[in-house]
Tab-separated table of C-alpha atoms in Angstrom:
chain	number	residue	atom	x	y	z
A	1	MET	CA	-15.806	-5.223	-14.355
A	2	HIS	CA	-17.591	-2.923	-11.921
A	3	LEU	CA	-15.398	-0.445	-10.061
A	4	CYS	CA	-16.237	1.959	-7.270
A	5	VAL	CA	-14.056	5.021	-7.821
A	6	ILE	CA	-13.415	7.443	-4.953
A	7	PRO	CA	-11.164	10.350	-6.055
A	8	GLY	CA	-11.255	11.995	-2.607
A	9	ASP	CA	-9.293	15.186	-1.984
A	10	GLY	CA	-6.460	17.153	-3.570
A	11	ILE	CA	-4.514	15.429	-6.325
A	12	GLY	CA	-6.703	12.360	-5.945
A	13	ARG	CA	-9.082	14.184	-8.263
A	14	GLU	CA	-6.312	14.492	-10.843
A	15	VAL	CA	-4.521	11.142	-10.738
A	16	VAL	CA	-7.599	8.897	-10.502
A	17	PRO	CA	-9.113	10.236	-13.759
A	18	ALA	CA	-5.701	9.747	-15.370
A	19	ALA	CA	-5.609	6.120	-14.236
A	20	LEU	CA	-9.141	5.549	-15.490
A	21	ASP	CA	-8.199	6.952	-18.909
A	22	VAL	CA	-5.384	4.408	-19.100
A	23	LEU	CA	-7.724	1.624	-17.974
A	24	ARG	CA	-10.274	2.558	-20.635
A	25	ALA	CA	-7.525	2.494	-23.262
A	26	THR	CA	-7.064	-1.252	-22.654
A	27	GLY	CA	-10.492	-1.866	-24.159
A	28	LEU	CA	-11.738	-3.898	-21.217
A	29	PRO	CA	-15.473	-3.631	-20.439
A	30	LEU	CA	-15.853	-1.240	-17.548
A	31	GLU	CA	-18.669	-0.027	-15.329
A	32	ILE	CA	-17.830	2.818	-12.955
A	33	THR	CA	-19.688	4.086	-9.911
A	34	GLU	CA	-18.102	7.289	-8.631
A	35	ALA	CA	-18.509	8.041	-4.940
A	36	GLU	CA	-17.286	10.720	-2.548
A	37	ALA	CA	-15.282	10.658	0.661
A	38	GLY	CA	-12.705	12.790	2.422
A	39	TRP	CA	-12.172	16.064	4.215
A	40	GLU	CA	-13.992	18.232	1.673
A	41	CYS	CA	-16.904	15.808	1.744
A	42	PHE	CA	-16.965	16.118	5.546
A	43	GLN	CA	-16.935	19.915	5.391
A	44	ARG	CA	-19.811	19.898	2.943
A	45	THR	CA	-22.002	17.084	4.308
A	46	GLY	CA	-20.858	16.460	7.896
A	47	THR	CA	-19.553	12.973	7.150
A	48	ALA	CA	-16.235	11.880	5.625
A	49	LEU	CA	-17.633	8.523	4.489
A	50	PRO	CA	-21.288	8.659	3.444
A	51	ASP	CA	-23.382	5.501	3.724
A	52	THR	CA	-23.951	5.633	-0.032
A	53	THR	CA	-20.194	5.464	-0.618
A	54	LEU	CA	-19.794	2.470	1.675
A	55	ALA	CA	-22.697	0.746	-0.086
A	56	ALA	CA	-21.141	1.438	-3.490
A	57	ALA	CA	-17.812	0.016	-2.309
A	58	ARG	CA	-19.502	-3.157	-1.107
A	59	ALA	CA	-21.418	-3.579	-4.377
A	60	ALA	CA	-18.374	-3.198	-6.661
A	61	ASP	CA	-15.827	-5.779	-7.767
A	62	ALA	CA	-13.066	-3.526	-6.422
A	63	VAL	CA	-12.414	0.033	-5.273
A	64	LEU	CA	-9.966	2.554	-6.744
A	65	PHE	CA	-9.230	5.242	-4.155
A	66	GLY	CA	-7.415	8.540	-4.671
A	67	ALA	CA	-6.398	10.396	-1.516
A	68	VAL	CA	-7.838	12.142	1.521
A	69	GLY	CA	-6.656	15.336	3.164
A	70	SER	CA	-7.234	14.579	6.820
A	71	PRO	CA	-6.522	17.514	9.155
A	72	SER	CA	-3.671	17.198	11.643
A	73	PHE	CA	-5.785	18.616	14.472
A	74	PRO	CA	-8.831	17.128	16.224
A	75	VAL	CA	-12.155	17.843	14.528
A	76	PRO	CA	-15.325	16.645	16.303
A	77	GLY	CA	-17.062	13.988	14.228
A	78	TYR	CA	-14.268	13.559	11.698
A	79	ARG	CA	-12.526	10.229	11.179
A	80	SER	CA	-10.272	9.190	8.323
A	81	PRO	CA	-12.486	7.617	5.638
A	82	ILE	CA	-9.735	5.332	4.336
A	83	VAL	CA	-9.245	3.872	7.821
A	84	ALA	CA	-13.012	3.497	8.138
A	85	LEU	CA	-13.226	1.775	4.743
A	86	ARG	CA	-10.477	-0.675	5.659
A	87	LYS	CA	-12.337	-1.641	8.818
A	88	ALA	CA	-15.822	-1.730	7.312
A	89	LEU	CA	-14.703	-3.933	4.401
A	90	ASP	CA	-12.282	-5.923	6.603
A	91	LEU	CA	-9.353	-5.109	4.331
A	92	TYR	CA	-6.857	-6.517	6.786
A	93	ALA	CA	-3.770	-6.762	4.550
A	94	ASN	CA	-1.997	-3.706	3.173
A	95	ILE	CA	0.410	-4.803	0.434
A	96	ARG	CA	3.163	-2.406	-0.655
A	97	PRO	CA	5.458	-3.771	-3.401
A	98	VAL	CA	8.762	-1.999	-4.080
A	99	ARG	CA	10.743	-2.716	-7.235
A	100	ASP	CA	14.148	-1.297	-8.074
A	101	HIS	CA	13.981	2.128	-9.728
A	102	GLN	CA	16.352	5.055	-10.057
A	103	PRO	CA	15.911	7.012	-6.803
A	104	PRO	CA	14.668	10.614	-7.128
A	105	LEU	CA	18.025	12.063	-6.054
A	106	ALA	CA	20.281	11.647	-9.080
A	107	ASP	CA	23.505	12.169	-7.103
A	108	HIS	CA	22.670	9.567	-4.458
A	109	LYS	CA	25.162	6.699	-4.247
A	110	ARG	CA	23.034	3.591	-4.401
A	111	THR	CA	23.772	1.142	-1.620
A	112	SER	CA	21.961	-1.759	-3.273
A	113	SER	CA	24.574	-2.220	-5.980
A	114	SER	CA	26.260	-5.279	-4.462
A	115	ALA	CA	24.924	-8.689	-3.583
A	116	ILE	CA	24.035	-9.250	0.070
A	117	ASP	CA	24.087	-12.659	1.762
A	118	GLY	CA	24.228	-14.258	-1.673
A	119	ARG	CA	20.966	-12.610	-2.691
A	120	SER	CA	20.325	-10.567	-5.797
A	121	SER	CA	21.362	-6.923	-5.656
A	122	VAL	CA	18.066	-5.923	-7.268
A	123	VAL	CA	15.551	-4.418	-4.846
A	124	ASP	CA	12.308	-6.384	-5.159
A	125	LEU	CA	10.504	-6.481	-1.827
A	126	VAL	CA	6.998	-6.302	-0.408
A	127	VAL	CA	5.883	-4.777	2.882
A	128	VAL	CA	2.844	-6.601	4.291
A	129	ARG	CA	1.176	-4.471	6.934
A	130	GLU	CA	-1.653	-5.354	9.289
A	131	ASN	CA	-4.391	-2.915	8.415
A	132	THR	CA	-7.145	-2.966	11.029
A	133	GLU	CA	-5.736	-2.526	14.534
A	134	GLY	CA	-2.504	-1.533	16.291
A	135	MET	CA	-1.969	2.155	17.019
A	136	TYR	CA	-4.577	3.016	14.381
A	137	ALA	CA	-7.377	1.260	16.244
A	138	GLY	CA	-8.832	4.669	17.091
A	139	ARG	CA	-8.804	4.201	20.872
A	140	GLU	CA	-7.596	7.591	22.059
A	141	ARG	CA	-8.731	9.742	24.928
A	142	LEU	CA	-7.824	12.789	26.967
A	143	GLU	CA	-7.442	12.693	30.739
A	144	ASP	CA	-6.372	15.118	33.489
A	145	GLY	CA	-8.546	17.860	32.084
A	146	GLY	CA	-6.909	17.554	28.677
A	147	ASP	CA	-3.307	17.569	29.925
A	148	THR	CA	-2.747	13.876	29.198
A	149	ALA	CA	-3.466	12.110	25.902
A	150	ILE	CA	-3.625	8.308	25.837
A	151	ALA	CA	-3.702	5.981	22.844
A	152	GLU	CA	-4.346	2.258	23.207
A	153	ARG	CA	-2.435	-0.123	20.945
A	154	VAL	CA	-4.622	-3.095	20.073
A	155	ILE	CA	-2.946	-6.347	18.977
A	156	THR	CA	-4.969	-9.549	18.699
A	157	ARG	CA	-3.862	-13.095	18.043
A	158	ARG	CA	-6.415	-13.467	15.248
A	159	ALA	CA	-5.323	-10.376	13.311
A	160	SER	CA	-1.648	-11.170	13.834
A	161	ALA	CA	-2.046	-14.737	12.603
A	162	ARG	CA	-3.899	-13.850	9.442
A	163	ILE	CA	-1.519	-11.057	8.401
A	164	VAL	CA	1.538	-13.241	8.971
A	165	ARG	CA	-0.138	-16.079	7.093
A	166	ALA	CA	-0.844	-13.671	4.239
A	167	ALA	CA	2.858	-12.748	4.177
A	168	PHE	CA	3.996	-16.377	4.025
A	169	GLU	CA	1.465	-17.190	1.309
A	170	LEU	CA	2.751	-14.213	-0.673
A	171	ALA	CA	6.341	-15.376	-0.200
A	172	ARG	CA	5.368	-18.826	-1.465
A	173	ALA	CA	3.678	-17.283	-4.511
A	174	ARG	CA	6.778	-15.200	-5.213
A	175	LEU	CA	8.855	-18.387	-5.065
A	176	GLN	CA	6.719	-19.927	-7.784
A	177	ALA	CA	6.719	-16.785	-9.938
A	178	LYS	CA	10.324	-15.631	-9.565
A	179	SER	CA	12.310	-18.823	-8.963
A	180	HIS	CA	14.257	-17.316	-6.066
A	181	GLN	CA	14.511	-18.338	-2.446
A	182	PRO	CA	11.893	-16.340	-0.531
A	183	LYS	CA	12.332	-15.001	2.985
A	184	VAL	CA	9.886	-13.416	5.397
A	185	THR	CA	11.203	-10.819	7.848
A	186	ILE	CA	9.002	-10.553	10.954
A	187	VAL	CA	9.366	-7.019	12.329
A	188	HIS	CA	8.440	-6.011	15.882
A	189	LYS	CA	9.657	-4.243	19.033
A	190	ALA	CA	8.988	-7.016	21.519
A	191	ASN	CA	12.036	-6.108	23.603
A	192	VAL	CA	10.179	-2.947	24.724
A	193	LEU	CA	6.504	-3.483	23.893
A	194	ARG	CA	6.464	-6.831	25.621
A	195	GLU	CA	2.727	-7.494	25.673
A	196	THR	CA	1.544	-6.111	22.324
A	197	CYS	CA	4.595	-6.827	20.172
A	198	GLY	CA	5.178	-9.893	22.314
A	199	LEU	CA	1.824	-11.317	21.236
A	200	PHE	CA	2.475	-10.392	17.600
A	201	ARG	CA	5.914	-12.034	17.722
A	202	SER	CA	4.826	-15.280	19.361
A	203	THR	CA	1.875	-15.606	16.990
A	204	ALA	CA	4.084	-14.881	13.993
A	205	LEU	CA	6.611	-17.520	14.997
A	206	GLN	CA	3.833	-20.073	15.434
A	207	VAL	CA	2.520	-19.335	11.933
A	208	ALA	CA	6.065	-19.445	10.519
A	209	SER	CA	6.409	-23.019	11.768
A	210	GLU	CA	3.590	-23.976	9.390
A	211	TYR	CA	5.734	-23.010	6.376
A	212	PRO	CA	8.909	-25.119	6.484
A	213	ASP	CA	9.621	-24.283	2.832
A	214	ILE	CA	9.878	-20.534	3.551
A	215	ALA	CA	12.858	-19.063	5.394
A	216	TYR	CA	12.181	-16.386	7.992
A	217	GLU	CA	13.978	-14.061	10.363
A	218	GLU	CA	13.109	-11.585	13.107
A	219	MET	CA	14.172	-7.951	13.159
A	220	LEU	CA	13.517	-5.041	15.505
A	221	VAL	CA	11.714	-2.211	13.781
A	222	ASP	CA	14.440	0.403	14.272
A	223	ASN	CA	17.066	-1.924	12.833
A	224	CYS	CA	14.746	-2.753	9.939
A	225	ALA	CA	14.431	0.949	9.088
A	226	LEU	CA	18.212	1.245	9.005
A	227	GLN	CA	18.636	-1.887	6.892
A	228	LEU	CA	16.034	-0.667	4.404
A	229	VAL	CA	18.225	2.383	3.860
A	230	GLN	CA	21.591	0.621	3.864
A	231	ARG	CA	20.900	-2.716	2.177
A	232	PRO	CA	17.354	-2.999	0.821
A	233	ALA	CA	18.209	-5.994	-1.370
A	234	HIS	CA	18.430	-8.057	1.828
A	235	PHE	CA	14.632	-8.142	2.055
A	236	ASP	CA	11.984	-10.148	0.254
A	237	VAL	CA	8.734	-10.004	2.262
A	238	ILE	CA	8.448	-7.868	5.406
A	239	VAL	CA	5.474	-8.385	7.712
A	240	THR	CA	4.657	-6.151	10.658
A	241	THR	CA	1.992	-4.287	12.595
A	242	ASN	CA	-0.046	-1.341	11.400
A	243	MET	CA	1.953	1.771	12.285
A	244	PHE	CA	5.346	0.112	11.873
A	245	GLY	CA	4.276	-1.017	8.410
A	246	ASP	CA	3.037	2.441	7.528
A	247	ILE	CA	6.427	3.974	8.312
A	248	LEU	CA	8.637	1.199	6.914
A	249	SER	CA	6.766	1.060	3.620
A	250	ASP	CA	7.346	4.774	3.109
A	251	VAL	CA	11.061	4.284	3.818
A	252	ALA	CA	11.182	1.392	1.345
A	253	SER	CA	9.356	3.403	-1.327
A	254	TYR	CA	12.534	5.406	-1.907
A	255	TRP	CA	13.996	2.405	-3.722
A	256	GLY	CA	10.925	2.239	-5.941
A	257	GLY	CA	11.381	5.831	-7.110
A	258	GLY	CA	9.630	7.683	-4.280
A	259	LEU	CA	6.034	8.228	-3.243
A	260	GLY	CA	5.048	9.367	-6.729
A	261	LEU	CA	5.439	5.763	-7.891
A	262	ALA	CA	4.328	3.914	-4.743
A	263	VAL	CA	1.251	1.709	-5.033
A	264	SER	CA	-0.724	-0.234	-2.447
A	265	ALA	CA	-3.406	-2.880	-2.274
A	266	ASN	CA	-5.771	-3.235	0.683
A	267	LEU	CA	-7.000	-6.829	0.596
A	268	GLY	CA	-9.659	-8.758	2.460
A	269	GLU	CA	-11.173	-12.182	1.989
A	270	ALA	CA	-13.562	-11.046	-0.746
A	271	ARG	CA	-12.943	-7.326	-1.350
A	272	ALA	CA	-10.047	-5.114	-2.321
A	273	LEU	CA	-9.218	-1.419	-2.456
A	274	PHE	CA	-6.270	0.030	-4.364
A	275	GLU	CA	-4.730	3.421	-3.656
A	276	PRO	CA	-1.595	5.411	-4.468
A	277	VAL	CA	0.421	6.182	-1.375
A	278	HIS	CA	1.323	9.814	-2.021
A	279	GLY	CA	-1.636	11.409	-0.255
A	280	SER	CA	-3.619	14.468	-1.292
A	281	ALA	CA	-0.559	16.763	-1.728
A	282	PRO	CA	-2.427	20.052	-1.158
A	283	ASP	CA	0.704	22.055	-2.053
A	284	ILE	CA	0.419	21.025	-5.717
A	285	ALA	CA	-3.292	20.218	-6.006
A	286	GLY	CA	-4.974	21.968	-8.909
A	287	ARG	CA	-1.723	22.786	-10.702
A	288	GLY	CA	-1.907	19.853	-13.081
A	289	ILE	CA	1.565	18.526	-12.236
A	290	ALA	CA	0.659	15.561	-10.011
A	291	ASN	CA	2.469	12.347	-10.890
A	292	PRO	CA	-0.131	9.773	-12.058
A	293	PHE	CA	2.234	6.786	-12.201
A	294	ALA	CA	1.210	5.475	-8.758
A	295	ALA	CA	-2.502	5.609	-9.587
A	296	ILE	CA	-1.835	3.938	-12.941
A	297	GLY	CA	0.202	1.281	-11.162
A	298	CYS	CA	-2.745	0.682	-8.849
A	299	VAL	CA	-4.897	-0.090	-11.882
A	300	ALA	CA	-2.420	-2.784	-12.919
A	301	LEU	CA	-2.511	-4.245	-9.388
A	302	LEU	CA	-6.301	-4.134	-9.450
A	303	LEU	CA	-6.478	-6.046	-12.742
A	304	GLU	CA	-4.057	-8.689	-11.456
A	305	TRP	CA	-6.165	-9.158	-8.331
A	306	LEU	CA	-9.352	-9.502	-10.381
A	307	ALA	CA	-7.634	-12.016	-12.683
A	308	ALA	CA	-6.625	-14.171	-9.708
A	309	ARG	CA	-10.143	-14.397	-8.292
A	310	PRO	CA	-11.761	-17.848	-8.597
A	311	ASP	CA	-14.832	-16.282	-10.229
A	312	ALA	CA	-12.889	-14.217	-12.807
A	313	SER	CA	-14.699	-14.396	-16.150
A	314	GLU	CA	-11.737	-13.500	-18.370
A	315	PRO	CA	-8.574	-13.871	-16.297
A	316	ALA	CA	-6.259	-14.037	-19.322
A	317	ALA	CA	-7.580	-10.734	-20.680
A	318	LEU	CA	-7.259	-9.064	-17.278
A	319	SER	CA	-3.690	-10.320	-16.804
A	320	ALA	CA	-2.731	-9.273	-20.314
A	321	ALA	CA	-4.106	-5.773	-19.768
A	322	ALA	CA	-2.174	-5.463	-16.495
A	323	SER	CA	1.029	-6.532	-18.247
A	324	ARG	CA	0.432	-4.009	-21.044
A	325	ILE	CA	-0.046	-1.210	-18.529
A	326	ARG	CA	3.124	-2.177	-16.648
A	327	ALA	CA	5.157	-2.300	-19.862
A	328	ALA	CA	3.814	1.041	-21.093
A	329	THR	CA	4.403	2.670	-17.723
A	330	ALA	CA	7.969	1.332	-17.513
A	331	GLN	CA	8.673	2.688	-20.991
A	332	ILE	CA	7.521	6.201	-20.117
A	333	GLN	CA	9.245	6.166	-16.735
A	334	ALA	CA	12.487	5.351	-18.538
A	335	SER	CA	12.174	7.689	-21.516
A	336	GLY	CA	9.924	10.471	-20.260
A	337	PRO	CA	8.076	12.733	-20.129
A	338	HIS	CA	8.414	13.243	-16.360
A	339	THR	CA	6.550	15.374	-13.849
A	340	PRO	CA	8.516	17.794	-11.608
A	341	ASP	CA	8.907	15.274	-8.774
A	342	MET	CA	10.897	13.096	-11.205
A	343	GLY	CA	12.996	15.975	-12.494
A	344	GLY	CA	10.869	16.967	-15.492
A	345	THR	CA	8.403	19.670	-16.448
A	346	ALA	CA	5.501	17.576	-17.751
A	347	HIS	CA	1.903	17.808	-16.638
A	348	THR	CA	-0.346	14.997	-15.463
A	349	THR	CA	-2.110	14.892	-18.814
A	350	ASP	CA	1.229	14.593	-20.645
A	351	ILE	CA	2.107	11.456	-18.703
A	352	THR	CA	-1.367	9.994	-19.214
A	353	GLN	CA	-1.311	10.572	-22.963
A	354	ALA	CA	2.212	9.150	-23.239
A	355	VAL	CA	1.234	5.949	-21.398
A	356	ILE	CA	-1.868	5.554	-23.566
A	357	ALA	CA	0.240	6.027	-26.696
A	358	ALA	CA	2.687	3.410	-25.437
A	359	LEU	CA	-0.200	1.011	-24.838
A	360	ALA	CA	-1.053	1.250	-28.533
């Protein structure tokens, strides 16, 4: 197993080593190529994604990515390296699973406690987000001497069809694995964005007709955000465009325990990149209190993806290791120790050591 590891900025440099320690503890053979990317890399070298890093990502079986600290103001020559990696490797599907977990706010009254539409009250959903175009296509410009800023939203039939098809295939796989009736929720704003969301919607409905065994529904994005807060157990698989998916998946992550536990997979036809969702968190970087659970969860996702590949050499061993990591992580999440974001006082290394001990 050859991994390209890109810690990036901020707490990425703390949680990625923690995840690798857990991965090594499984005993699986592992070859690691570490590469650099991010804001600090840009400040030092003039590029946020060096050619050597892109080459290393292409040569590896998979990529484990930490976080980048992109500035919120325009910087000539700077472009988000994670967005660039997604495009360069054609990682068109961003997969964000959310499984029921005690929310961070202990006094919150959970709204998912009752069954909805005959469905289970347990929150177990996936947000499938188109990853290469939309509002993140990078087509922005200034006009009127800098007084007007314009962004172009790019929606294509091809990208829409393949992301919706990925969502329906995932729903079908969940049917086989979980023995429950799957449902795909197609999210858009076609009542306002008639051309861009209109194309996404019509393409999605055409693809949906190819899957008569999978139920589907439509939902406007603002209503979807509300329903994710009020009745998250209503959802199974949500599929939507790039920026909508970015926002909705963060809303949904609350029901998985918050951003400290949120994992994501960026999948293409032949390559994959896995990253925690929490970002570089500069306010706590270097203090040793970053929550490593999301990065560790990404390792489990990574192993499951490798095991499912047609050319996997030892799929049973990879799947078993992923299951061991999930079980060990669940044990520590339930019993502690916990980092401050989960109400505890533990350090990153405390969590890592506890998970490794649970693995044994």
